[in-house]
Structures are given as structure tokens and as C-alpha cells.
CSV table of C-alpha atoms in Angstrom, one decimal:
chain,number,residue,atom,x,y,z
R,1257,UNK,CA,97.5,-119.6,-12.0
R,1258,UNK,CA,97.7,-121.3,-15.4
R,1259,UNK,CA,98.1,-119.7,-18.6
R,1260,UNK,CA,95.8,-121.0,-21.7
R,1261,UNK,CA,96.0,-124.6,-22.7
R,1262,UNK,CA,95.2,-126.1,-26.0
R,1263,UNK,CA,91.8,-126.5,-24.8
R,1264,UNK,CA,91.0,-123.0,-23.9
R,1265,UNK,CA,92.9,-122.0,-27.4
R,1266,UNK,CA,90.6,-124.3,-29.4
R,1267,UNK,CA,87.7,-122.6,-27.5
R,1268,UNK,CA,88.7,-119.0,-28.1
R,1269,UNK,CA,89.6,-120.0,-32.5
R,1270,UNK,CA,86.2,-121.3,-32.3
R,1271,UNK,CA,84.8,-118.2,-30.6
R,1272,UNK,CA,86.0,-116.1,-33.4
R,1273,UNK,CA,85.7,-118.5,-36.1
R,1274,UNK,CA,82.1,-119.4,-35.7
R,1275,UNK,CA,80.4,-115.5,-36.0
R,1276,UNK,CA,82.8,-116.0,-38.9
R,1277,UNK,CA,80.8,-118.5,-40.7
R,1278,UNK,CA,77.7,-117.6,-39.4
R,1279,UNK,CA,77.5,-114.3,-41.4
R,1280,UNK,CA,78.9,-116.5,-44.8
R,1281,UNK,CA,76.2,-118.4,-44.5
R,1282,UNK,CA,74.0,-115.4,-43.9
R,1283,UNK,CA,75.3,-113.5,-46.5
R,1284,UNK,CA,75.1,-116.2,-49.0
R,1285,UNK,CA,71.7,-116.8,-48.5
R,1286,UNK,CA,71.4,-113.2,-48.8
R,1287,UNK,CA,72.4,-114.0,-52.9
R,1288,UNK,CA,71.1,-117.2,-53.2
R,1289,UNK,CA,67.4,-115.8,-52.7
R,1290,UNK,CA,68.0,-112.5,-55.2
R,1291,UNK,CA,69.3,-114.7,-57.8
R,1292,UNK,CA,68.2,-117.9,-57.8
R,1293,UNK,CA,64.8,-119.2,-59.5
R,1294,UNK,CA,63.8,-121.5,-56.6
R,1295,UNK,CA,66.2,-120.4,-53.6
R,1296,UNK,CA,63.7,-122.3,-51.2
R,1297,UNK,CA,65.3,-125.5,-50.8
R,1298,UNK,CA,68.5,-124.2,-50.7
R,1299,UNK,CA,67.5,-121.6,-48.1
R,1300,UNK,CA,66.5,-124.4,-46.0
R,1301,UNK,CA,69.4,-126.3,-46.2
R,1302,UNK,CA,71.7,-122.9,-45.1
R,1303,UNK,CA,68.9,-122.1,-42.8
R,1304,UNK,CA,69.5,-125.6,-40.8
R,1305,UNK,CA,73.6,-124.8,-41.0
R,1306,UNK,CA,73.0,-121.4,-39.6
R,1307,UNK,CA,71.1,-123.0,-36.8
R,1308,UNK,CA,73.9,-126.0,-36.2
R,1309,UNK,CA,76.6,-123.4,-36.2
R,1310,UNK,CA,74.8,-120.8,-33.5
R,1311,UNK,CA,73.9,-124.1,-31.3
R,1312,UNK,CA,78.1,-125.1,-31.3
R,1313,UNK,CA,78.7,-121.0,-30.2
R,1314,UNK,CA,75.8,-120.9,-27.5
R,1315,UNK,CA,78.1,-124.4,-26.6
R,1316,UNK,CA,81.6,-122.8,-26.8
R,1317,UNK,CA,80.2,-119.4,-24.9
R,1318,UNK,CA,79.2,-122.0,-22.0
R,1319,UNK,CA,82.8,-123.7,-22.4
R,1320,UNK,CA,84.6,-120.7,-22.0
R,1321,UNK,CA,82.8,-119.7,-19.0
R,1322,UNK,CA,83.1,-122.6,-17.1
R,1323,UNK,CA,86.6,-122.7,-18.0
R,1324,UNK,CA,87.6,-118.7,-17.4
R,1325,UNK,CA,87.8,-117.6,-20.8
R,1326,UNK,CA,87.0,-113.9,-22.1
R,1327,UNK,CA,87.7,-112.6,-25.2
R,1328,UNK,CA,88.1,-108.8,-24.3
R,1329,UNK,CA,89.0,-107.8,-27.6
R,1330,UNK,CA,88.7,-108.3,-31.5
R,1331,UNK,CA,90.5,-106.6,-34.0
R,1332,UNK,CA,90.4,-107.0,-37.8
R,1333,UNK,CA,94.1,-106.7,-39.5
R,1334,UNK,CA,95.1,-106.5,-42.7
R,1335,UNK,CA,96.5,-110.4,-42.4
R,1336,UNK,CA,94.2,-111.6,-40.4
R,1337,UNK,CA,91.8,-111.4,-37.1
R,1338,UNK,CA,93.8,-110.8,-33.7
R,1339,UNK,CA,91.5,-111.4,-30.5
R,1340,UNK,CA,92.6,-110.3,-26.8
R,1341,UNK,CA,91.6,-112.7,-24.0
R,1342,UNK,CA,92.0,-113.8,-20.0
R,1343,UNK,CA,92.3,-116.7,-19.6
R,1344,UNK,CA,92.1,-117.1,-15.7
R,1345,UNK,CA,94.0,-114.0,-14.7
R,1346,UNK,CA,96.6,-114.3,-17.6
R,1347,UNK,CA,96.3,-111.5,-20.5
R,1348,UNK,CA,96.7,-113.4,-23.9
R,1349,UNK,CA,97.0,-113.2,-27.5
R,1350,UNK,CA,95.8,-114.9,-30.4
R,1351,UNK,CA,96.1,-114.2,-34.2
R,1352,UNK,CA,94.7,-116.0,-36.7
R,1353,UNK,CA,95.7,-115.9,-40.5
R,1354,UNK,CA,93.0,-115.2,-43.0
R,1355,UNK,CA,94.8,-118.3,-44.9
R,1356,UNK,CA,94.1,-120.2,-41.9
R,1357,UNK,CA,90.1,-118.8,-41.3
R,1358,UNK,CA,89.3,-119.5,-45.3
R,1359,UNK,CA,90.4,-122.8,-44.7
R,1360,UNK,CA,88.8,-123.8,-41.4
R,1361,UNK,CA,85.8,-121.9,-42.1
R,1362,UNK,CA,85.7,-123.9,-45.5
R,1363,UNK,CA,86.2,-126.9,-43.8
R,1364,UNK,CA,83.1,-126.4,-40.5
R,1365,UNK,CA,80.8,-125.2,-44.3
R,1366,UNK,CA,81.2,-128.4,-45.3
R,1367,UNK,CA,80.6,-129.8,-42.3
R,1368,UNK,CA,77.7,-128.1,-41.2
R,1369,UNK,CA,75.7,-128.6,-44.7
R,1370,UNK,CA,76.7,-132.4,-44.8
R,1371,UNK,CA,78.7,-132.7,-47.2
R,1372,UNK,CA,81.3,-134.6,-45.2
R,1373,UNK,CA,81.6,-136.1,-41.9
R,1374,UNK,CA,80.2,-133.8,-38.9
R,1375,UNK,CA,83.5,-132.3,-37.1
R,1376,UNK,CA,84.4,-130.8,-33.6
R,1377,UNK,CA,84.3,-127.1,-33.3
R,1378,UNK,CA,86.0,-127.4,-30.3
């Protein structure tokens, strides 16, 4: 057997990054349409991110099965978000920094509402 590669890691950060951005996005729209005069275009334009960022999880679900991959369990801590996974018979850990989630969640944001160049989730 053979533990997780930098594939199957990329895979399982996106796994836990993109429910991540998802409810931002969510939850900022949630504001935007309380509190501002003419939320609509706006709305639209988080409304197409949200719908770019659940296509790229429905693609990473599918790329960790293919590939073995299970998160098993996630866990909020006070630094960060750890997640549990197998990863073809091997029992893993990964913990990822809230440092490190503000900035790559800020960074797929971007992204997904075209403000710069479209990048990889995974």
C-alpha cells in the first residue's frame, strides 16, 4: 500500500477548504441583501461563485473516490481545522492553520468572482 501523496493531500485541503468558502460566500450574501440598496447584481455575481465553487467539490468528491480518499473526521480547533482521513488503507492526518485557510480561501474568493486569473482547486 501507499501512504497519501501530494495529490491526494491537495485533494483532501480542497475538501475542507471549499465547504469553507462556500458558506463565506453564503453568509455574505446573507449581509449584502439586508444592507445593501440594490444587492441584486451583486447577489448574482456571489450567486455564480457559489455555483463555481460547489461544481470544483462535486469534482474533488469524484477525485477522491477514484483515488481512495475519505475524510472520516473533521474537527474545529482553536488554531485551526484538523481533518482525519484513509487514504488507501493508511490512517492520516492533516491540520490546516486558520492563517493558512484565510489566505487560501482569500485567494479561490478572488478567483471564483474574477477578479484575477481562475486557479486550480486541486
Amino acid at each position: 500500500m501507499q501512504r497519501a501523496e501530494s495529490q491526494d493531500n491537495l485533494l483532501v485541503k480542497s475538501y475542507i477548504l471549499l465547504p469553507l468558502i462556500i458558506s463565506a460566500f453564503e453568509r455574505d450574501a446573507s449581509v449584502m441583501s439586508s444592507e445593501l440598496r440594490t444587492p441584486a447584481p451583486y447577489l448574482e455575481v456571489i450567486q455564480s461563485a457559489v455555483h463555481a465553487a460547489t461544481a470544483d467539490l462535486r469534482e474533488v468528491r469524484a477525485g477522491m473516490r477514484a483515488r481512495g480518499l475519505r475524510v472520516y473526521e473533521q474537527q474545529r480547533l482553536e488554531i485551526g481545522v484538523e481533518a482525519k482521513f484513509v487514504c488507501r488503507g493508511y490512517h492520516e492526518r492533516m491540520l490546516l492553520l486558520d492563517d493558512v485557510i484565510a489566505a487560501q480561501a482569500t485567494l479561490h474568493m478572488r478567483s471564483y468572482l474574477g477578479m484575477e486569473k481562475r486557479i486550480a482547486i486541486w
